[in-house]
mmCIF file of C-alpha atoms and ligand atoms in Angstrom:
data_model
loop_
_atom_site.group_PDB
_atom_site.id
_atom_site.type_symbol
_atom_site.label_atom_id
_atom_site.label_comp_id
_atom_site.label_asym_id
_atom_site.label_seq_id
_atom_site.Cartn_x
_atom_site.Cartn_y
_atom_site.Cartn_z
ATOM 1 C CA MET A 518 0.000 0.000 0.000
ATOM 2 C CA GLU A 519 1.396 3.423 -0.986
ATOM 3 C CA MET A 520 2.283 5.810 1.820
ATOM 4 C CA ASN A 521 -0.615 7.960 3.017
ATOM 5 C CA GLN A 522 -3.126 5.928 1.008
ATOM 6 C CA VAL A 523 -6.214 5.724 3.214
ATOM 7 C CA ILE A 524 -8.750 2.995 2.447
ATOM 8 C CA THR A 525 -11.940 3.412 4.433
ATOM 9 C CA LEU A 526 -14.151 0.510 5.521
ATOM 10 C CA SER A 527 -16.843 1.571 3.039
ATOM 11 C CA GLN A 528 -14.327 1.708 0.159
ATOM 12 C CA PHE A 529 -12.891 -1.680 1.146
ATOM 13 C CA ILE A 530 -16.348 -3.279 1.292
ATOM 14 C CA ALA A 531 -17.321 -1.726 -2.043
ATOM 15 C CA ASN A 532 -14.116 -3.107 -3.617
ATOM 16 C CA GLU A 533 -14.823 -6.535 -2.119
ATOM 17 C CA GLN A 534 -18.361 -6.417 -3.485
ATOM 18 C CA LEU A 535 -16.970 -5.958 -7.033
ATOM 19 C CA LYS A 536 -15.606 -9.527 -6.745
ATOM 20 C CA TYR A 537 -19.210 -10.780 -6.642
ATOM 21 C CA PRO A 538 -20.920 -9.345 -9.786
ATOM 22 C CA GLY A 539 -24.266 -10.818 -8.825
ATOM 23 C CA SER A 540 -24.299 -9.262 -5.359
ATOM 24 C CA THR A 541 -27.191 -6.925 -4.492
ATOM 25 C CA GLY A 542 -25.184 -4.713 -2.139
ATOM 26 C CA ASP A 543 -27.481 -5.567 0.781
ATOM 27 C CA LEU A 544 -24.600 -6.916 2.897
ATOM 28 C CA SER A 545 -22.579 -3.760 2.198
ATOM 29 C CA LYS A 546 -25.532 -1.691 3.373
ATOM 30 C CA LEU A 547 -25.828 -3.829 6.487
ATOM 31 C CA PHE A 548 -22.161 -3.103 7.264
ATOM 32 C CA ARG A 549 -22.947 0.597 6.791
ATOM 33 C CA ASP A 550 -25.563 0.312 9.560
ATOM 34 C CA ILE A 551 -23.217 -1.635 11.854
ATOM 35 C CA LYS A 552 -20.445 0.911 11.271
ATOM 36 C CA LEU A 553 -22.745 3.823 12.156
ATOM 37 C CA ALA A 554 -23.910 2.159 15.381
ATOM 38 C CA ALA A 555 -20.303 1.316 16.282
ATOM 39 C CA LYS A 556 -19.305 4.973 15.972
ATOM 40 C CA ILE A 557 -22.199 6.074 18.184
ATOM 41 C CA VAL A 558 -21.453 3.398 20.812
ATOM 42 C CA ASN A 559 -17.795 4.413 20.681
ATOM 43 C CA ARG A 560 -18.802 7.996 21.463
ATOM 44 C CA ASP A 561 -20.877 6.869 24.472
ATOM 45 C CA VAL A 562 -18.269 4.368 25.724
ATOM 46 C CA ARG A 563 -15.647 7.110 25.714
ATOM 47 C CA LYS A 564 -17.944 9.212 27.966
ATOM 48 C CA ALA A 565 -18.700 6.327 30.359
ATOM 49 C CA GLY A 566 -16.427 7.655 33.096
ATOM 50 C CA LEU A 567 -18.195 10.995 33.218
ATOM 51 C CA VAL A 568 -20.988 9.732 35.455
ATOM 52 C CA ASP A 569 -20.681 12.805 37.668
ATOM 53 C CA ILE A 570 -21.698 14.853 34.655
ATOM 54 C CA LEU A 571 -23.862 12.414 32.770
ATOM 55 C CA GLY A 572 -25.389 10.588 35.708
ATOM 56 C CA GLU A 573 -25.202 7.024 36.973
ATOM 57 C CA HIS A 574 -27.281 4.469 35.058
ATOM 58 C CA GLY A 575 -30.743 4.090 36.560
ATOM 59 C CA THR A 576 -30.826 7.767 37.549
ATOM 60 C CA ILE A 577 -32.420 10.727 35.749
ATOM 61 C CA ASN A 578 -29.842 13.057 34.200
ATOM 62 C CA VAL A 579 -29.909 16.834 33.988
ATOM 63 C CA GLN A 580 -31.871 16.616 30.717
ATOM 64 C CA GLY A 581 -34.523 14.662 32.613
ATOM 65 C CA GLU A 582 -33.652 11.456 30.712
ATOM 66 C CA LYS A 583 -33.274 8.048 32.357
ATOM 67 C CA VAL A 584 -29.579 7.110 32.195
ATOM 68 C CA LYS A 585 -29.284 3.602 30.723
ATOM 69 C CA LYS A 586 -26.635 1.011 31.441
ATOM 70 C CA LEU A 587 -24.156 1.147 28.570
ATOM 71 C CA ASP A 588 -24.889 -2.402 27.384
ATOM 72 C CA VAL A 589 -28.623 -1.623 27.202
ATOM 73 C CA LEU A 590 -27.829 1.650 25.438
ATOM 74 C CA ALA A 591 -25.551 -0.130 22.962
ATOM 75 C CA ASN A 592 -28.300 -2.668 22.240
ATOM 76 C CA ASP A 593 -30.793 0.129 21.519
ATOM 77 C CA ILE A 594 -28.291 1.961 19.292
ATOM 78 C CA PHE A 595 -27.540 -1.113 17.152
ATOM 79 C CA ILE A 596 -31.205 -2.095 16.816
ATOM 80 C CA ALA A 597 -32.171 1.485 15.894
ATOM 81 C CA SER A 598 -29.465 1.642 13.214
ATOM 82 C CA LEU A 599 -30.344 -1.777 11.798
ATOM 83 C CA LYS A 600 -34.047 -0.839 11.767
ATOM 84 C CA ALA A 601 -33.369 2.455 9.988
ATOM 85 C CA GLY A 602 -31.128 0.734 7.452
ATOM 86 C CA ARG A 603 -33.818 -1.821 6.566
ATOM 87 C CA ASP A 604 -31.351 -4.560 5.540
ATOM 88 C CA CYS A 605 -31.748 -6.680 8.686
ATOM 89 C CA CYS A 606 -34.749 -8.968 9.161
ATOM 90 C CA ALA A 607 -34.045 -9.872 12.798
ATOM 91 C CA VAL A 608 -31.599 -9.320 15.641
ATOM 92 C CA LEU A 609 -30.684 -11.961 18.220
ATOM 93 C CA SER A 610 -29.101 -9.992 21.067
ATOM 94 C CA GLU A 611 -27.620 -11.003 24.404
ATOM 95 C CA GLU A 612 -29.739 -8.193 25.840
ATOM 96 C CA GLU A 613 -33.115 -9.613 24.708
ATOM 97 C CA ASP A 614 -34.683 -12.955 25.636
ATOM 98 C CA PHE A 615 -36.158 -13.607 22.205
ATOM 99 C CA PHE A 616 -35.077 -12.503 18.743
ATOM 100 C CA HIS A 617 -36.295 -9.080 17.660
ATOM 101 C CA GLU A 618 -37.944 -8.958 14.205
ATOM 102 C CA VAL A 619 -36.723 -5.762 12.505
ATOM 103 C CA ASN A 620 -37.809 -5.884 8.837
ATOM 104 C CA ARG A 621 -39.338 -9.089 7.445
ATOM 105 C CA ASN A 622 -38.657 -7.836 3.896
ATOM 106 C CA ALA A 623 -34.893 -8.056 4.492
ATOM 107 C CA LYS A 624 -32.733 -11.163 4.186
ATOM 108 C CA TYR A 625 -30.014 -10.917 6.875
ATOM 109 C CA VAL A 626 -30.155 -12.013 10.529
ATOM 110 C CA VAL A 627 -27.721 -10.349 12.947
ATOM 111 C CA ALA A 628 -26.741 -12.159 16.157
ATOM 112 C CA MET A 629 -24.879 -9.864 18.488
ATOM 113 C CA ASP A 630 -23.465 -9.044 21.886
ATOM 114 C CA PRO A 631 -23.873 -5.251 21.772
ATOM 115 C CA LEU A 632 -21.368 -4.574 24.526
ATOM 116 C CA ASP A 633 -19.443 -7.600 25.747
ATOM 117 C CA GLY A 634 -17.472 -7.326 28.943
ATOM 118 C CA SER A 635 -19.646 -4.509 30.251
ATOM 119 C CA SER A 636 -18.606 -5.370 33.834
ATOM 120 C CA ASN A 637 -15.223 -3.977 32.786
ATOM 121 C CA ILE A 638 -16.678 -0.553 31.942
ATOM 122 C CA ASP A 639 -16.591 0.668 35.545
ATOM 123 C CA VAL A 640 -12.862 -0.064 35.735
ATOM 124 C CA ASN A 641 -12.136 1.437 32.306
ATOM 125 C CA ALA A 642 -10.948 -1.851 30.794
ATOM 126 C CA THR A 643 -11.250 -2.653 27.094
ATOM 127 C CA ILE A 644 -14.707 -3.843 25.963
ATOM 128 C CA GLY A 645 -16.258 -4.758 22.645
ATOM 129 C CA THR A 646 -19.214 -5.435 20.355
ATOM 130 C CA ILE A 647 -19.446 -8.842 18.647
ATOM 131 C CA PHE A 648 -21.660 -9.574 15.611
ATOM 132 C CA SER A 649 -22.495 -12.534 13.398
ATOM 133 C CA ILE A 650 -24.503 -12.370 10.139
ATOM 134 C CA TYR A 651 -26.590 -15.103 8.524
ATOM 135 C CA LYS A 652 -28.873 -15.269 5.512
ATOM 136 C CA ARG A 653 -32.409 -16.120 6.692
ATOM 137 C CA LEU A 654 -33.717 -19.604 5.810
ATOM 138 C CA SER A 655 -37.374 -18.533 5.530
ATOM 139 C CA SER A 656 -38.582 -16.557 2.501
ATOM 140 C CA VAL A 657 -38.201 -12.774 2.437
ATOM 141 C CA GLY A 658 -41.503 -11.140 3.380
ATOM 142 C CA SER A 659 -42.635 -13.954 5.669
ATOM 143 C CA PRO A 660 -42.375 -13.695 9.461
ATOM 144 C CA VAL A 661 -38.837 -14.354 10.714
ATOM 145 C CA THR A 662 -38.579 -17.742 12.447
ATOM 146 C CA GLU A 663 -36.494 -19.085 15.333
ATOM 147 C CA GLU A 664 -34.823 -21.428 12.817
ATOM 148 C CA ASP A 665 -33.574 -18.328 10.963
ATOM 149 C CA CYS A 666 -31.743 -17.381 14.183
ATOM 150 C CA LEU A 667 -30.588 -20.902 15.128
ATOM 151 C CA GLN A 668 -28.152 -21.737 12.345
ATOM 152 C CA PRO A 669 -24.764 -23.439 12.792
ATOM 153 C CA GLY A 670 -21.691 -21.229 12.588
ATOM 154 C CA VAL A 671 -20.703 -22.701 9.219
ATOM 155 C CA ASN A 672 -23.695 -20.835 7.753
ATOM 156 C CA GLN A 673 -22.346 -17.404 8.722
ATOM 157 C CA VAL A 674 -21.906 -15.007 5.786
ATOM 158 C CA ALA A 675 -19.940 -12.523 7.909
ATOM 159 C CA ALA A 676 -18.710 -11.938 11.465
ATOM 160 C CA GLY A 677 -16.746 -9.302 13.288
ATOM 161 C CA TYR A 678 -16.149 -7.261 16.393
ATOM 162 C CA VAL A 679 -15.547 -3.691 17.450
ATOM 163 C CA ILE A 680 -12.914 -3.251 20.159
ATOM 164 C CA TYR A 681 -13.107 -0.081 22.265
ATOM 165 C CA GLY A 682 -9.523 -0.025 23.522
ATOM 166 C CA SER A 683 -6.606 2.395 23.342
ATOM 167 C CA SER A 684 -7.959 2.868 19.831
ATOM 168 C CA THR A 685 -11.284 1.747 18.387
ATOM 169 C CA MET A 686 -11.076 -0.949 15.728
ATOM 170 C CA LEU A 687 -13.535 -2.914 13.637
ATOM 171 C CA VAL A 688 -12.275 -6.376 12.600
ATOM 172 C CA TYR A 689 -14.379 -8.542 10.273
ATOM 173 C CA THR A 690 -14.505 -11.412 7.804
ATOM 174 C CA THR A 691 -16.897 -12.413 5.017
ATOM 175 C CA GLY A 692 -15.020 -15.670 4.471
ATOM 176 C CA GLN A 693 -12.262 -14.047 2.399
ATOM 177 C CA GLY A 694 -9.754 -13.520 5.218
ATOM 178 C CA VAL A 695 -9.735 -11.092 8.155
ATOM 179 C CA ASN A 696 -9.163 -7.338 7.925
ATOM 180 C CA GLY A 697 -8.910 -4.686 10.651
ATOM 181 C CA PHE A 698 -9.929 -1.017 10.467
ATOM 182 C CA THR A 699 -8.998 1.679 12.973
ATOM 183 C CA LEU A 700 -11.343 4.584 13.690
ATOM 184 C CA ASP A 701 -9.686 7.876 12.726
ATOM 185 C CA GLY A 702 -11.507 10.488 14.799
ATOM 186 C CA SER A 703 -10.173 13.306 12.637
ATOM 187 C CA ILE A 704 -12.160 12.069 9.626
ATOM 188 C CA GLY A 705 -14.813 10.075 11.530
ATOM 189 C CA ASP A 706 -14.209 6.874 9.598
ATOM 190 C CA PHE A 707 -12.727 3.399 10.007
ATOM 191 C CA CYS A 708 -9.520 3.092 7.937
ATOM 192 C CA LEU A 709 -7.744 -0.109 6.870
ATOM 193 C CA SER A 710 -4.886 -0.587 9.353
ATOM 194 C CA HIS A 711 -4.505 -4.380 9.618
ATOM 195 C CA PRO A 712 -4.912 -5.978 6.153
ATOM 196 C CA ASP A 713 -5.138 -9.791 5.909
ATOM 197 C CA ILE A 714 -4.643 -10.628 9.597
ATOM 198 C CA ARG A 715 -3.152 -14.099 10.199
ATOM 199 C CA ILE A 716 -2.800 -15.652 13.649
ATOM 200 C CA PRO A 717 0.638 -17.274 14.246
ATOM 201 C CA VAL A 718 0.302 -21.068 14.180
ATOM 202 C CA ASP A 719 2.247 -21.165 17.461
ATOM 203 C CA GLY A 720 1.965 -18.830 20.407
ATOM 204 C CA ALA A 721 3.268 -18.290 23.920
ATOM 205 C CA ILE A 722 0.197 -16.808 25.615
ATOM 206 C CA TYR A 723 -2.597 -18.683 27.366
ATOM 207 C CA SER A 724 -5.790 -16.975 28.506
ATOM 208 C CA VAL A 725 -8.062 -18.632 31.058
ATOM 209 C CA ASN A 726 -9.680 -17.721 34.386
ATOM 210 C CA GLU A 727 -7.530 -19.893 36.633
ATOM 211 C CA GLY A 728 -9.804 -19.104 39.556
ATOM 212 C CA ASN A 729 -11.915 -21.944 38.173
ATOM 213 C CA PHE A 730 -8.945 -24.364 38.043
ATOM 214 C CA SER A 731 -10.266 -26.750 40.711
ATOM 215 C CA LYS A 732 -13.475 -27.206 38.702
ATOM 216 C CA PHE A 733 -11.826 -27.949 35.344
ATOM 217 C CA SER A 734 -11.576 -31.440 33.840
ATOM 218 C CA ASP A 735 -8.339 -33.387 34.244
ATOM 219 C CA GLY A 736 -7.476 -32.734 30.592
ATOM 220 C CA VAL A 737 -7.835 -28.959 30.927
ATOM 221 C CA LYS A 738 -5.844 -29.033 34.175
ATOM 222 C CA ALA A 739 -3.117 -31.028 32.429
ATOM 223 C CA TYR A 740 -2.941 -28.512 29.583
ATOM 224 C CA ILE A 741 -2.726 -25.530 31.952
ATOM 225 C CA GLU A 742 0.094 -27.276 33.848
ATOM 226 C CA TYR A 743 1.751 -27.889 30.438
ATOM 227 C CA CYS A 744 1.563 -24.132 29.712
ATOM 228 C CA LYS A 745 3.267 -23.393 33.051
ATOM 229 C CA ALA A 746 6.006 -26.025 32.829
ATOM 230 C CA SER A 747 9.570 -24.923 32.016
ATOM 231 C CA ASP A 748 10.786 -26.216 28.672
ATOM 232 C CA SER A 749 13.019 -23.874 26.668
ATOM 233 C CA ALA A 750 12.737 -26.046 23.546
ATOM 234 C CA THR A 751 9.027 -25.207 23.287
ATOM 235 C CA GLY A 752 9.232 -21.702 24.721
ATOM 236 C CA ARG A 753 7.518 -22.595 27.979
ATOM 237 C CA PRO A 754 6.409 -21.454 30.446
ATOM 238 C CA TYR A 755 3.941 -19.423 28.364
ATOM 239 C CA SER A 756 2.730 -16.035 29.578
ATOM 240 C CA ALA A 757 -0.630 -15.874 31.338
ATOM 241 C CA ARG A 758 -2.742 -13.024 29.995
ATOM 242 C CA TYR A 759 -6.426 -12.677 30.980
ATOM 243 C CA ILE A 760 -8.290 -9.384 30.761
ATOM 244 C CA GLY A 761 -11.715 -10.897 31.405
ATOM 245 C CA SER A 762 -13.101 -9.224 28.293
ATOM 246 C CA LEU A 763 -13.471 -11.674 25.402
ATOM 247 C CA VAL A 764 -12.877 -9.156 22.620
ATOM 248 C CA ALA A 765 -9.706 -7.848 24.306
ATOM 249 C CA ASP A 766 -8.257 -11.304 25.021
ATOM 250 C CA PHE A 767 -9.218 -12.523 21.548
ATOM 251 C CA HIS A 768 -7.763 -9.512 19.723
ATOM 252 C CA ARG A 769 -4.392 -9.789 21.502
ATOM 253 C CA ASN A 770 -4.139 -13.509 20.750
ATOM 254 C CA LEU A 771 -5.219 -12.945 17.122
ATOM 255 C CA LEU A 772 -2.335 -10.522 16.564
ATOM 256 C CA LYS A 773 0.344 -12.149 18.756
ATOM 257 C CA GLY A 774 -0.652 -15.824 18.830
ATOM 258 C CA GLY A 775 -2.052 -17.647 21.835
ATOM 259 C CA ILE A 776 -4.937 -19.733 23.112
ATOM 260 C CA PHE A 777 -8.131 -18.517 24.797
ATOM 261 C CA MET A 778 -10.068 -20.974 26.935
ATOM 262 C CA TYR A 779 -13.426 -20.785 28.635
ATOM 263 C CA PRO A 780 -13.870 -24.463 29.565
ATOM 264 C CA GLY A 781 -16.849 -26.132 31.122
ATOM 265 C CA THR A 782 -16.608 -26.737 34.856
ATOM 266 C CA SER A 783 -18.140 -29.178 37.296
ATOM 267 C CA SER A 784 -20.706 -26.487 38.222
ATOM 268 C CA ALA A 785 -21.221 -25.149 34.658
ATOM 269 C CA PRO A 786 -20.437 -27.972 32.185
ATOM 270 C CA LYS A 787 -21.261 -25.779 29.162
ATOM 271 C CA GLY A 788 -18.997 -22.957 30.315
ATOM 272 C CA LYS A 789 -20.113 -19.323 30.166
ATOM 273 C CA LEU A 790 -19.766 -17.985 26.615
ATOM 274 C CA ARG A 791 -22.713 -17.934 24.246
ATOM 275 C CA LEU A 792 -22.593 -19.921 21.009
ATOM 276 C CA MET A 793 -24.575 -17.668 18.660
ATOM 277 C CA TYR A 794 -23.080 -14.227 19.351
ATOM 278 C CA GLU A 795 -19.743 -14.877 21.048
ATOM 279 C CA CYS A 796 -18.274 -18.275 20.086
ATOM 280 C CA ASN A 797 -19.494 -18.619 16.480
ATOM 281 C CA PRO A 798 -18.409 -15.156 15.251
ATOM 282 C CA MET A 799 -15.034 -15.412 17.001
ATOM 283 C CA SER A 800 -14.587 -18.924 15.596
ATOM 284 C CA PHE A 801 -15.299 -17.730 12.032
ATOM 285 C CA LEU A 802 -12.672 -15.010 12.479
ATOM 286 C CA ILE A 803 -10.040 -17.277 14.028
ATOM 287 C CA GLU A 804 -10.461 -19.950 11.331
ATOM 288 C CA GLN A 805 -10.294 -17.318 8.576
ATOM 289 C CA ALA A 806 -7.048 -16.079 10.169
ATOM 290 C CA GLY A 807 -5.595 -19.629 10.132
ATOM 291 C CA GLY A 808 -6.434 -20.644 13.709
ATOM 292 C CA ARG A 809 -8.706 -23.265 15.235
ATOM 293 C CA SER A 810 -11.763 -23.168 17.542
ATOM 294 C CA VAL A 811 -13.330 -26.166 19.275
ATOM 295 C CA THR A 812 -15.604 -27.105 22.175
ATOM 296 C CA GLY A 813 -13.132 -29.799 23.204
ATOM 297 C CA GLU A 814 -15.238 -32.379 21.370
ATOM 298 C CA GLN A 815 -15.968 -30.728 18.009
ATOM 299 C CA ARG A 816 -15.411 -27.663 15.845
ATOM 300 C CA ILE A 817 -17.442 -24.796 17.354
ATOM 301 C CA MET A 818 -18.898 -23.813 13.958
ATOM 302 C CA GLU A 819 -20.366 -27.289 13.475
ATOM 303 C CA VAL A 820 -22.386 -27.235 16.709
ATOM 304 C CA ILE A 821 -26.084 -27.484 15.817
ATOM 305 C CA PRO A 822 -27.783 -24.802 17.966
ATOM 306 C CA THR A 823 -30.850 -25.759 20.023
ATOM 307 C CA GLU A 824 -31.377 -22.603 22.100
ATOM 308 C CA LEU A 825 -30.940 -18.921 21.219
ATOM 309 C CA HIS A 826 -28.704 -18.212 24.232
ATOM 310 C CA GLN A 827 -27.006 -21.560 24.637
ATOM 311 C CA ARG A 828 -23.512 -21.725 26.051
ATOM 312 C CA VAL A 829 -20.617 -23.899 24.878
ATOM 313 C CA PRO A 830 -17.113 -24.543 26.196
ATOM 314 C CA VAL A 831 -14.575 -22.806 23.952
ATOM 315 C CA PHE A 832 -10.886 -23.313 23.169
ATOM 316 C CA MET A 833 -9.664 -21.093 20.318
ATOM 317 C CA GLY A 834 -6.449 -19.586 18.986
ATOM 318 C CA SER A 835 -3.186 -20.633 17.363
ATOM 319 C CA LYS A 836 -3.695 -23.877 15.465
ATOM 320 C CA ASN A 837 -0.815 -25.820 17.026
ATOM 321 C CA MET A 838 -1.737 -24.735 20.576
ATOM 322 C CA VAL A 839 -5.372 -25.799 20.196
ATOM 323 C CA GLU A 840 -4.290 -29.133 18.669
ATOM 324 C CA GLN A 841 -1.889 -29.690 21.578
ATOM 325 C CA LEU A 842 -4.777 -29.072 23.981
ATOM 326 C CA GLU A 843 -7.035 -31.498 22.065
ATOM 327 C CA GLN A 844 -4.389 -34.212 22.287
ATOM 328 C CA MET A 845 -4.239 -33.764 26.068
ATOM 329 C CA LEU A 846 -8.037 -33.764 26.373
ATOM 330 C CA ASN A 847 -8.229 -36.992 24.339
ATOM 331 C CA ALA A 848 -5.408 -38.610 26.327
ATOM 332 C CA THR A 849 -7.224 -38.085 29.603
ATOM 333 C CA THR A 850 -10.582 -39.108 28.105
ATOM 334 C CA VAL A 851 -9.113 -42.347 26.729
ATOM 335 C CA ALA A 852 -7.156 -43.121 29.933
HETATM 336 P P1 P6P B 1998 -15.078 -14.591 33.878
HETATM 337 C C1 P6P B 1998 -17.395 -10.775 30.149
HETATM 338 O O1 P6P B 1998 -18.324 -10.782 31.229
HETATM 339 C C2 P6P B 1998 -17.464 -12.143 29.466
HETATM 340 O O2 P6P B 1998 -18.735 -12.374 28.962
HETATM 341 C C3 P6P B 1998 -16.415 -12.239 28.367
HETATM 342 O O3 P6P B 1998 -16.189 -11.022 27.739
HETATM 343 C C4 P6P B 1998 -15.194 -12.734 29.119
HETATM 344 O O4 P6P B 1998 -14.322 -13.485 28.285
HETATM 345 C C5 P6P B 1998 -15.805 -13.614 30.211
HETATM 346 O O5 P6P B 1998 -17.143 -13.149 30.410
HETATM 347 C C6 P6P B 1998 -15.054 -13.491 31.512
HETATM 348 O O6 P6P B 1998 -15.705 -14.346 32.422
HETATM 349 O O7 P6P B 1998 -15.954 -15.668 34.491
HETATM 350 O O8 P6P B 1998 -13.654 -15.061 33.690
HETATM 351 O O9 P6P B 1998 -15.160 -13.267 34.596
#
């Protein structure tokens, strides 16, 4: 890329669309709506600390408006933008029990976590938005069905996240690799900053909440001990890095290599993370970047969903690290 050549997200998507002569442009318009909502959420996230001025959520602010929790506000912002854009037929959101029909004359379903890691907001840690896009199964114009929103991850047409960190980035895939765009406040647009992201096949970072160690399976315990063991030939011990915000932990591992784990435990066998709007989109991205993502028994994207908000155990990251983990899980299962 020539020096000083700025490629905005809209330009990049338009160029990508040219590769598909038959495309209607509906997906590009959907990304337009997601981009707009992301910029508005970014504005509000950056003000989150100003509660003394803006008011604590649940209170009434100086304008006489009820101050919403940021994750509820983010949900409303994304749904409003998708509704106005008219290219989304339904939204499955972590913030709503059932899916929300938006425009039955549109063909794309959006599954999303509008603001993941919101417990980190109060301590000013990095948080993010995660989204996953499917083509509806039912015919355009008919009522949207639960089956439209319960498709396996292999059916995704696109997935991505927005990370509200030291800078704000939008990272996405449509199945043609992974590209990252950084928000340039001076022009108010996302600009290509990380073209064709590939995760290293090996890494030296492991991310897991070790507070749950006593409740992990023997195989997971064995792998964590493997990560901690000293072995210079394989670059161990690895570094432990856990922010407690999926988008932040994922993004670091995507760029540097590593493995992220949210295993099942004796008290929560399915783990904590949601299949439809956390594990599937992140799995699409990691596989498109050359990594691997499994439940410990199968590829995450091949799980057949049965509930809108179902949880699955997740192990995802550098291909060789995830395969090493799977070998240790199988060894303890077989034993
Ligand atoms: P724990 C944040 O609440 C979240 O949903 C993910 O962003 C994060 O990876 C996980 O939960 C952290 O969970 O149990 O380790 O605090």
